[in-house]
Short mmCIF file of C-alpha atoms and ligand atoms in Angstrom, two decimals:
data_model
loop_
_atom_site.label_atom_id
_atom_site.label_comp_id
_atom_site.label_asym_id
_atom_site.label_seq_id
_atom_site.Cartn_x
_atom_site.Cartn_y
_atom_site.Cartn_z
CA UNK C 92 22.17 -22.17 -13.15
CA UNK C 93 19.09 -23.34 -11.26
CA UNK C 94 19.61 -24.14 -7.57
CA UNK C 95 20.33 -27.79 -6.85
CA UNK C 96 18.15 -27.78 -3.78
CA UNK C 97 15.02 -26.56 -5.57
CA UNK C 98 12.07 -28.91 -5.71
CA UNK C 99 10.97 -29.73 -9.21
CA UNK C 100 8.02 -27.44 -9.99
CA UNK C 101 4.75 -29.05 -11.08
CA UNK C 102 4.46 -29.41 -14.87
CA UNK C 103 3.51 -26.03 -16.26
CA UNK C 104 0.22 -25.58 -18.12
CA UNK C 105 -0.52 -22.07 -19.37
CA UNK C 106 -3.66 -20.74 -17.68
CA UNK C 107 -6.76 -19.79 -19.62
CA UNK C 108 -7.93 -16.23 -19.17
CA UNK C 109 -10.96 -16.68 -21.45
CA UNK C 110 -13.59 -15.67 -18.89
CA UNK C 111 -11.44 -12.81 -17.59
CA UNK C 112 -11.27 -11.43 -21.11
CA UNK C 113 -14.98 -11.96 -21.68
CA UNK C 114 -15.84 -9.85 -18.60
CA UNK C 115 -13.32 -7.24 -19.62
CA UNK C 116 -14.92 -6.86 -23.03
CA UNK C 117 -18.38 -6.61 -21.43
CA UNK C 118 -17.04 -4.02 -18.98
CA UNK C 119 -15.47 -1.94 -21.77
CA UNK C 120 -18.99 -1.35 -23.13
CA UNK C 121 -20.50 -0.09 -19.86
CA UNK C 122 -17.63 1.10 -17.64
CA UNK C 123 -15.26 3.89 -18.76
CA UNK C 124 -11.83 2.34 -18.98
CA UNK C 125 -13.34 -1.10 -18.11
CA UNK C 126 -11.05 -1.45 -15.08
CA UNK C 127 -9.69 1.91 -13.99
CA UNK C 128 -7.00 3.23 -11.63
CA UNK C 129 -4.01 1.16 -10.62
CA UNK C 130 -5.90 -2.09 -11.21
CA UNK C 131 -6.00 -1.45 -14.93
CA UNK C 132 -4.47 -4.33 -16.90
CA UNK C 133 -2.62 -1.67 -18.92
CA UNK C 134 -0.04 -1.28 -16.15
CA UNK C 135 0.54 -4.98 -15.54
CA UNK C 136 1.05 -7.08 -18.68
CA UNK C 137 -2.12 -7.30 -20.76
CA UNK C 138 -3.01 -10.93 -21.56
CA UNK C 139 -0.86 -12.43 -18.82
CA UNK C 140 -2.76 -11.36 -15.73
CA UNK C 141 -6.24 -12.08 -14.37
CA UNK C 142 -8.77 -9.24 -14.47
CA UNK C 143 -11.58 -10.46 -12.23
CA UNK C 144 -11.51 -12.34 -8.94
CA UNK C 145 -14.22 -14.57 -7.47
CA UNK C 146 -13.06 -15.57 -3.97
CA UNK C 147 -10.14 -15.91 -1.63
CA UNK C 148 -8.87 -17.87 1.33
CA UNK C 149 -5.86 -17.05 3.46
CA UNK C 150 -3.16 -15.76 1.13
CA UNK C 151 -4.77 -17.38 -1.95
CA UNK C 152 -7.39 -16.11 -4.33
CA UNK C 153 -9.07 -17.37 -7.50
CA UNK C 154 -9.92 -15.59 -10.76
CA UNK C 155 -13.09 -16.11 -12.85
CA UNK C 156 -11.33 -18.77 -14.90
CA UNK C 157 -10.67 -20.77 -11.72
CA UNK C 158 -6.92 -20.04 -11.65
CA UNK C 159 -5.50 -19.88 -8.12
CA UNK C 160 -2.83 -17.37 -7.02
CA UNK C 161 -0.65 -16.96 -3.98
CA UNK C 162 -1.28 -13.27 -3.55
CA UNK C 163 1.70 -10.96 -3.15
CA UNK C 164 -0.39 -7.84 -3.75
CA UNK C 165 -2.91 -8.54 -0.96
CA UNK C 166 -5.60 -6.48 -2.72
CA UNK C 167 -2.95 -3.73 -2.94
CA UNK C 168 -2.56 -3.87 0.83
CA UNK C 169 -5.95 -4.30 2.60
CA UNK C 170 -5.74 -8.06 2.95
CA UNK C 171 -3.42 -8.46 5.93
CA UNK C 172 -4.69 -11.35 8.10
CA UNK C 173 -5.97 -13.44 5.17
CA UNK C 174 -8.96 -13.52 2.85
CA UNK C 175 -12.06 -14.65 4.72
CA UNK C 176 -10.27 -14.64 8.06
CA UNK C 177 -12.85 -16.37 10.32
CA UNK C 178 -12.25 -14.10 13.33
CA UNK C 179 -12.52 -10.86 11.41
CA UNK C 180 -15.47 -12.18 9.39
CA UNK C 181 -17.39 -13.27 12.49
CA UNK C 182 -16.97 -9.80 14.03
CA UNK C 183 -18.10 -8.04 10.85
CA UNK C 184 -20.96 -10.44 9.99
CA UNK C 185 -22.43 -9.99 13.48
CA UNK C 186 -22.84 -6.29 12.79
CA UNK C 187 -24.18 -6.81 9.27
CA UNK C 188 -26.82 -9.10 10.69
CA UNK C 189 -27.88 -6.46 13.21
CA UNK C 190 -28.13 -3.58 10.72
CA UNK C 191 -24.66 -2.07 10.14
CA UNK C 192 -25.58 1.41 8.89
CA UNK C 193 -27.73 3.67 11.10
CA UNK C 194 -28.53 7.33 11.75
CA UNK C 195 -25.75 7.26 14.32
CA UNK C 196 -22.38 5.78 14.96
CA UNK C 197 -22.32 2.71 17.19
CA UNK C 198 -20.29 2.33 20.40
CA UNK C 199 -17.77 0.48 18.24
CA UNK C 200 -16.57 3.82 16.93
CA UNK C 201 -15.74 4.99 20.44
CA UNK C 202 -14.01 1.69 21.22
CA UNK C 203 -11.98 1.87 18.01
CA UNK C 204 -10.94 5.47 18.60
CA UNK C 205 -9.84 4.48 22.13
CA UNK C 206 -7.92 1.52 20.71
CA UNK C 207 -6.06 3.68 18.18
CA UNK C 208 -5.25 6.41 20.70
CA UNK C 209 -3.84 3.71 22.94
CA UNK C 210 -1.94 2.05 20.09
CA UNK C 211 -0.44 5.11 18.42
CA UNK C 212 1.74 6.80 21.06
CA UNK C 213 1.69 10.37 19.82
CA UNK C 214 -2.08 10.27 19.18
CA UNK C 215 -4.71 11.92 21.40
CA UNK C 216 -7.76 11.52 19.14
CA UNK C 217 -8.93 9.56 16.07
CA UNK C 218 -11.44 10.04 13.26
CA UNK C 219 -12.54 7.62 10.53
CA UNK C 220 -13.23 7.60 6.81
CA UNK C 221 -13.46 4.95 4.15
CA UNK C 222 -10.41 5.36 1.91
CA UNK C 223 -6.88 6.56 2.42
CA UNK C 224 -7.49 9.55 0.21
CA UNK C 225 -10.37 10.70 2.43
CA UNK C 226 -7.91 11.06 5.26
CA UNK C 227 -4.91 12.50 3.43
CA UNK C 228 -7.02 15.23 1.86
CA UNK C 229 -8.80 15.96 5.15
CA UNK C 230 -5.41 16.26 6.93
CA UNK C 231 -4.25 18.93 4.51
CA UNK C 232 -7.39 20.89 5.38
CA UNK C 233 -6.75 20.44 9.10
CA UNK C 234 -3.19 21.73 8.59
CA UNK C 235 -4.61 24.79 6.77
CA UNK C 236 -7.27 25.35 9.45
CA UNK C 237 -4.73 25.06 12.25
CA UNK C 238 -2.15 27.43 10.69
CA UNK C 239 -4.26 29.81 8.62
CA UNK C 240 -1.81 29.11 5.78
CA UNK C 241 -2.37 27.85 2.21
CA UNK C 242 0.67 25.83 1.13
CA UNK C 243 1.15 22.06 1.33
CA UNK C 244 4.49 20.42 0.70
CA UNK C 245 4.81 16.82 -0.53
CA UNK C 246 7.57 14.57 -1.91
CA UNK C 247 7.91 14.15 -5.68
CA UNK C 248 6.43 10.89 -6.91
CA UNK C 249 4.48 10.07 -3.74
CA UNK C 250 0.87 8.93 -4.00
CA UNK C 251 -1.70 10.33 -1.56
CA UNK C 252 -4.95 9.54 -3.41
CA UNK C 253 -7.13 11.03 -6.13
CA UNK C 254 -7.84 14.47 -4.71
CA UNK C 255 -7.25 17.28 -7.24
CA UNK C 256 -4.34 18.47 -5.12
CA UNK C 257 -2.43 15.21 -5.47
CA UNK C 258 -3.80 12.86 -8.16
CA UNK C 259 -1.17 11.41 -10.46
CA UNK C 260 -3.74 11.72 -13.28
CA UNK C 261 -4.17 14.76 -15.48
CA UNK C 262 -7.87 14.70 -16.51
CA UNK C 263 -10.12 17.44 -15.18
CA UNK C 264 -7.43 19.41 -13.34
CA UNK C 265 -7.12 23.17 -13.43
CA UNK C 266 -4.00 25.19 -12.71
CA UNK C 267 -5.40 26.49 -9.45
CA UNK C 268 -5.65 22.97 -7.99
CA UNK C 269 -1.87 22.82 -7.60
CA UNK C 270 -1.20 26.52 -7.04
CA UNK C 271 -0.29 25.91 -3.39
CA UNK C 272 1.23 22.47 -3.67
CA UNK C 273 5.03 22.31 -3.67
CA UNK C 274 7.34 19.34 -3.96
CA UNK C 275 10.84 18.31 -2.93
CA UNK C 276 12.83 15.12 -3.41
CA UNK C 277 12.79 12.27 -0.89
CA UNK C 278 15.77 12.43 1.51
CA UNK C 279 16.62 15.98 0.32
CA UNK C 280 16.47 18.00 3.55
CA UNK C 281 18.13 20.94 1.83
CA UNK C 282 15.31 20.93 -0.73
CA UNK C 283 12.67 21.04 2.02
CA UNK C 284 14.61 23.81 3.83
CA UNK C 285 14.73 25.79 0.56
CA UNK C 286 10.91 25.65 0.32
CA UNK C 287 10.51 26.93 3.87
CA UNK C 288 12.96 29.71 3.04
CA UNK C 289 11.19 30.57 -0.18
CA UNK C 290 7.70 30.64 1.43
CA UNK C 291 8.29 31.93 4.97
CA UNK C 292 5.17 31.65 7.17
CA UNK C 293 3.15 30.24 4.29
CA UNK C 294 3.52 26.45 4.55
CA UNK C 295 0.61 24.85 6.42
CA UNK C 296 1.79 21.23 6.31
CA UNK C 297 4.25 18.71 4.96
CA UNK C 298 2.76 15.34 3.99
CA UNK C 299 4.98 12.31 3.40
CA UNK C 300 5.01 8.53 3.45
CA UNK C 301 7.26 6.80 6.07
CA UNK C 302 9.62 5.64 3.37
CA UNK C 303 9.61 6.41 -0.32
CA UNK C 304 7.70 3.78 -2.30
CA UNK C 305 7.14 5.12 -5.82
CA UNK C 306 5.65 3.08 -8.64
CA UNK C 307 8.18 2.10 -11.36
CA UNK C 308 11.08 2.47 -8.93
CA UNK C 309 12.98 1.13 -5.95
CA UNK C 310 11.77 1.90 -2.49
CA UNK C 311 14.09 4.25 -0.56
CA UNK C 312 14.49 4.22 3.17
CA UNK C 313 14.92 7.49 5.12
CA UNK C 314 18.58 8.45 5.33
CA UNK C 315 20.00 8.81 8.88
CA UNK C 316 18.86 12.16 10.21
CA UNK C 317 16.20 12.68 7.54
CA UNK C 318 13.07 12.26 9.68
CA UNK C 319 14.45 14.21 12.68
CA UNK C 320 15.45 16.90 10.16
CA UNK C 321 11.96 17.03 8.66
CA UNK C 322 10.44 17.18 12.14
CA UNK C 323 12.75 20.06 13.14
CA UNK C 324 12.04 22.06 9.98
CA UNK C 325 8.29 21.70 10.59
CA UNK C 326 8.69 22.74 14.24
CA UNK C 327 10.94 25.72 13.41
CA UNK C 328 8.51 26.92 10.77
CA UNK C 329 5.20 26.17 12.53
CA UNK C 330 4.06 23.64 9.94
CA UNK C 331 2.02 20.50 10.59
CA UNK C 332 3.81 17.19 9.85
CA UNK C 333 1.36 14.70 8.29
CA UNK C 334 2.44 11.07 8.01
CA UNK C 335 0.69 9.21 5.21
CA UNK C 336 0.88 5.72 6.71
CA UNK C 337 -1.93 4.50 4.46
CA UNK C 338 0.15 1.89 2.66
CA UNK C 339 2.91 1.05 5.14
CA UNK C 340 0.98 1.43 8.40
CA UNK C 341 1.12 -1.71 10.62
CA UNK C 342 3.26 -3.67 8.22
CA UNK C 343 6.37 -2.33 9.95
CA UNK C 344 5.11 -1.72 13.49
CA UNK C 345 1.67 -1.83 15.13
CA UNK C 346 2.76 1.35 16.95
CA UNK C 347 2.79 3.12 13.58
CA UNK C 348 5.65 3.46 11.07
CA UNK C 349 6.85 6.65 12.77
CA UNK C 350 7.86 4.62 15.84
CA UNK C 351 9.75 2.20 13.60
CA UNK C 352 11.72 5.16 12.16
CA UNK C 353 11.98 7.01 15.50
CA UNK C 354 9.97 10.24 15.07
CA UNK C 355 6.51 11.61 15.86
CA UNK C 356 4.27 13.35 13.36
CA UNK C 357 1.34 15.64 14.21
CA UNK C 358 -1.22 13.69 12.19
CA UNK C 359 -1.04 10.15 10.76
CA UNK C 360 -3.36 8.48 8.24
CA UNK C 361 -4.02 4.72 8.23
CA UNK C 362 -6.09 2.55 5.91
CA UNK C 363 -4.87 -0.56 4.20
CA UNK C 364 -4.00 -2.81 7.13
CA UNK C 365 -6.81 -1.65 9.45
CA UNK C 366 -9.80 -3.90 8.73
CA UNK C 367 -8.58 -6.74 6.50
CA UNK C 368 -10.47 -5.57 3.46
CA UNK C 369 -13.46 -3.86 5.06
CA UNK C 370 -13.71 -0.23 4.04
CA UNK C 371 -12.16 1.92 6.73
CA UNK C 372 -9.48 4.53 7.11
CA UNK C 373 -8.41 6.58 10.11
CA UNK C 374 -6.50 9.65 11.14
CA UNK C 375 -4.81 9.90 14.52
CA UNK C 376 -3.74 13.34 15.73
CA UNK C 377 -2.24 15.40 18.55
CA UNK C 378 -4.29 17.28 21.08
CA UNK C 379 -2.95 20.61 19.73
CA UNK C 380 -4.83 19.96 16.48
CA UNK C 381 -8.12 18.74 18.01
CA UNK C 382 -9.94 22.09 17.68
CA UNK C 383 -8.78 22.53 14.09
CA UNK C 384 -9.91 18.96 13.36
CA UNK C 385 -13.35 19.65 14.78
CA UNK C 386 -13.68 22.65 12.45
CA UNK C 387 -12.98 20.72 9.23
CA UNK C 388 -16.17 19.06 8.01
CA UNK C 389 -15.89 15.31 7.87
CA UNK C 390 -18.56 12.82 6.87
CA UNK C 391 -19.76 10.32 4.29
CA UNK C 392 -22.81 8.13 3.74
CA UNK C 393 -21.14 4.98 5.11
CA UNK C 394 -18.51 6.42 7.37
CA UNK C 395 -20.17 5.42 10.66
CA UNK C 396 -21.02 1.86 9.55
CA UNK C 397 -20.49 -0.71 12.27
CA UNK C 398 -19.20 -3.75 10.42
CA UNK C 399 -15.88 -2.31 9.24
CA UNK C 400 -15.24 -0.97 12.74
CA UNK C 401 -15.96 -4.36 14.26
CA UNK C 402 -13.65 -5.90 11.64
CA UNK C 403 -10.94 -3.40 12.53
CA UNK C 404 -11.14 -4.15 16.26
CA UNK C 405 -10.90 -7.88 15.57
CA UNK C 406 -8.15 -7.44 13.02
CA UNK C 407 -6.00 -5.21 15.27
CA UNK C 408 -6.30 -7.73 18.10
CA UNK C 409 -5.28 -10.51 15.79
CA UNK C 410 -2.33 -8.62 14.34
CA UNK C 411 -1.11 -8.00 17.91
CA UNK C 412 -1.53 -11.65 18.86
CA UNK C 413 0.23 -12.87 15.72
CA UNK C 414 3.00 -10.28 15.98
CA UNK C 415 1.94 -9.56 12.41
CA UNK C 416 4.58 -7.07 11.20
CA UNK C 417 7.46 -9.32 12.31
CA UNK C 418 6.01 -12.34 10.45
CA UNK C 419 5.37 -10.36 7.32
CA UNK C 420 8.84 -8.84 7.35
CA UNK C 421 10.41 -12.29 7.80
CA UNK C 422 8.39 -13.90 4.97
CA UNK C 423 9.03 -10.98 2.64
CA UNK C 424 12.75 -11.03 3.33
CA UNK C 425 12.77 -14.76 2.50
CA UNK C 426 11.17 -13.84 -0.82
CA UNK C 427 13.56 -10.96 -1.48
CA UNK C 428 16.73 -12.92 -0.61
CA UNK C 429 15.44 -15.96 -2.55
CA UNK C 430 14.76 -13.97 -5.69
CA UNK C 431 18.16 -12.28 -5.53
CA UNK C 432 19.94 -15.64 -5.01
CA UNK C 433 18.01 -17.52 -7.68
CA UNK C 434 18.31 -14.61 -10.16
CA UNK C 435 22.09 -14.61 -9.58
CA UNK C 436 22.26 -18.31 -10.41
CA UNK C 437 20.92 -17.37 -13.88
CA UNK C 438 23.34 -14.44 -14.22
CA UNK C 439 20.82 -11.71 -13.26
CA UNK C 440 21.54 -8.99 -10.74
CA UNK C 441 18.23 -8.54 -8.93
CA UNK C 442 17.68 -5.42 -6.84
CA UNK C 443 15.57 -5.93 -3.72
CA UNK C 444 14.24 -2.83 -1.99
CA UNK C 445 11.77 -1.92 0.73
CA UNK C 446 11.18 -3.81 3.97
CA UNK C 447 10.19 -7.49 3.70
CA UNK C 448 6.54 -6.79 4.45
CA UNK C 449 6.28 -4.34 1.52
CA UNK C 450 9.02 -5.62 -0.77
CA UNK C 451 9.93 -4.82 -4.35
CA UNK C 452 12.40 -6.77 -6.48
CA UNK C 453 13.41 -5.87 -10.00
CA UNK C 454 16.11 -6.54 -12.55
CA UNK C 455 19.16 -4.29 -12.05
CA UNK C 456 20.79 -2.81 -15.13
CA UNK C 457 17.50 -2.22 -16.90
CA UNK C 458 15.46 0.93 -16.72
CA UNK C 459 12.71 -0.02 -19.18
CA UNK C 460 11.21 -2.84 -17.05
CA UNK C 461 11.05 -5.15 -20.09
CA UNK C 462 12.66 -8.18 -18.39
CA UNK C 463 10.71 -7.32 -15.25
CA UNK C 464 7.39 -7.45 -17.09
CA UNK C 465 8.12 -10.82 -18.70
CA UNK C 466 9.40 -12.22 -15.44
CA UNK C 467 6.42 -11.04 -13.32
CA UNK C 468 3.94 -12.21 -16.01
CA UNK C 469 5.54 -15.69 -16.11
CA UNK C 470 5.54 -15.98 -12.31
CA UNK C 471 1.91 -14.82 -12.16
CA UNK C 472 0.82 -17.23 -14.91
CA UNK C 473 2.26 -19.97 -12.65
CA UNK C 474 -0.09 -18.96 -9.85
CA UNK C 475 1.97 -16.43 -7.85
CA UNK C 476 0.63 -12.89 -8.29
CA UNK C 477 3.44 -10.33 -8.41
CA UNK C 478 3.25 -6.88 -9.98
CA UNK C 479 5.98 -5.61 -12.30
CA UNK C 480 5.89 -1.94 -11.27
CA UNK C 481 4.28 -1.59 -7.84
CA UNK C 482 5.65 -2.71 -4.50
CA UNK C 483 4.26 -6.03 -3.23
CA UNK C 484 2.61 -6.84 0.10
CA UNK C 485 2.83 -9.78 2.52
CA UNK C 486 0.14 -11.00 4.90
CA UNK C 487 0.24 -12.96 8.14
CA UNK C 488 -0.98 -16.01 6.17
CA UNK C 489 2.06 -16.38 3.92
CA UNK C 490 4.20 -19.32 5.00
CA UNK C 491 7.74 -20.41 4.21
CA UNK C 492 6.29 -23.10 1.96
CA UNK C 493 4.32 -20.47 0.00
CA UNK C 494 7.45 -18.43 -0.48
CA UNK C 495 9.55 -21.45 -1.52
CA UNK C 496 6.91 -22.50 -4.04
CA UNK C 497 6.99 -19.04 -5.48
CA UNK C 498 10.80 -19.15 -5.71
CA UNK C 499 10.51 -22.40 -7.67
CA UNK C 500 8.12 -20.68 -10.08
CA UNK C 501 10.57 -17.77 -10.27
CA UNK C 502 13.31 -20.13 -11.48
CA UNK C 503 11.11 -21.16 -14.40
CA UNK C 504 10.48 -17.48 -15.15
CA UNK C 505 14.22 -16.63 -14.94
CA UNK C 506 14.85 -19.38 -17.47
CA UNK C 507 12.35 -17.81 -19.88
CA UNK C 508 13.76 -14.31 -19.40
CA UNK C 509 17.28 -15.60 -20.02
CA UNK C 510 16.14 -17.30 -23.22
CA UNK C 511 14.32 -14.22 -24.43
CA UNK C 512 16.80 -11.50 -23.43
CA UNK C 513 20.06 -13.24 -22.65
CA UNK C 514 21.71 -12.28 -19.32
C1 LIG R 845 0.55 6.04 0.45
C2 LIG R 845 -0.86 6.10 0.04
N1 LIG R 845 -1.59 7.19 0.39
C3 LIG R 845 -2.88 7.29 0.04
C4 LIG R 845 -3.47 6.32 -0.70
C5 LIG R 845 -4.92 6.47 -1.14
O1 LIG R 845 -5.69 5.52 -0.51
P1 LIG R 845 -7.10 5.09 -1.14
O2 LIG R 845 -6.81 4.47 -2.43
O3 LIG R 845 -7.65 4.13 -0.14
O4 LIG R 845 -7.89 6.36 -1.23
C6 LIG R 845 -2.75 5.19 -1.11
C7 LIG R 845 -3.37 4.13 -1.91
O5 LIG R 845 -2.75 3.30 -2.45
C8 LIG R 845 -1.42 5.08 -0.72
O6 LIG R 845 -0.66 4.01 -1.07
#
């Protein structure tokens, strides 16, 4: 039954996606796949989701048909202090106006490296790229350079980017790309130990996310003793421990997710929450790997640009002032608990996983995601963007009112799912 305390949602009018579809059809003629990667409509619910955005403000954005959404994907992570945040924008725009991209880095790069080294306790140095995958791939090379070994170990089902060594896609790969990549299951220390035993003196590095956040699945936290166990196995076997904090970084702790879970890696990659949507990624590393890092070539046409670094400095300061992770965790937990409670009132057992700042909620007792897809599509059509298969993200702009409005929309969606599928 619907909750008695819920406010009556505004009368529902199905949104038009006419312009979204028009652009998609135009794109299909000139862009392979029209919209590729994880933004493809094929992995949401075709026909129920927007395809093209025009602008955003705070935790809201608008699509080309003028539909407004409270955004629970936050551009798949990069929006963290709000679309068009005036403080971050002012810092970035000042650099754009001056020139932005030069023959050299600007002093902002030094300042940002100093900020990260100060912020991330285990870190002694920092470097910068544009995307998360720039950094994860580079870190595997640093591990190889430092150890003189070939093999990289990763967890099954974890995403580290589109490098040939790790892409979840199949196109264009050759057998040799994965010849030295080995996998074990999340939380399976015995599985990791078995790899070290099978390849003694051959494993250069182990790369993992701070908790397990696969697509099409529940997030899994590290079991007690898991991270200390991984750390010890790496130490005992002379392998580099690489933390891929690209997605989770600074949504759990501004000290880095490793501090939240109580361990220290050798290298950590950051990206999504750094610069509030400006293109920037970073790796922070230990002194012992500084020489190896200097030997692995690292550059890109836009990698020294000033504006994203200015945005990052402003964004980091703001996240600290706002105590960003705590707010995002609190808002996300309100959403998780609310969805579980309101689902229960309709007879559904909802499974909430992941921390509040990067939550995921799905229907229990179904493995085919059919109810989940209908539910998420109905919520999204009501102006609250949630993804059926990928974890969600909170920002520092989400308020209790936003969450409660979304929960009201969720009640409408639960009603539709119940009608269509029964309990
Ligand atoms: C955990 C993780 N690592 C690496 C990446 C790759 O980052 P990018 O898409 O910026 O290259 C992502 C992107 O979603 C990610 O979630």
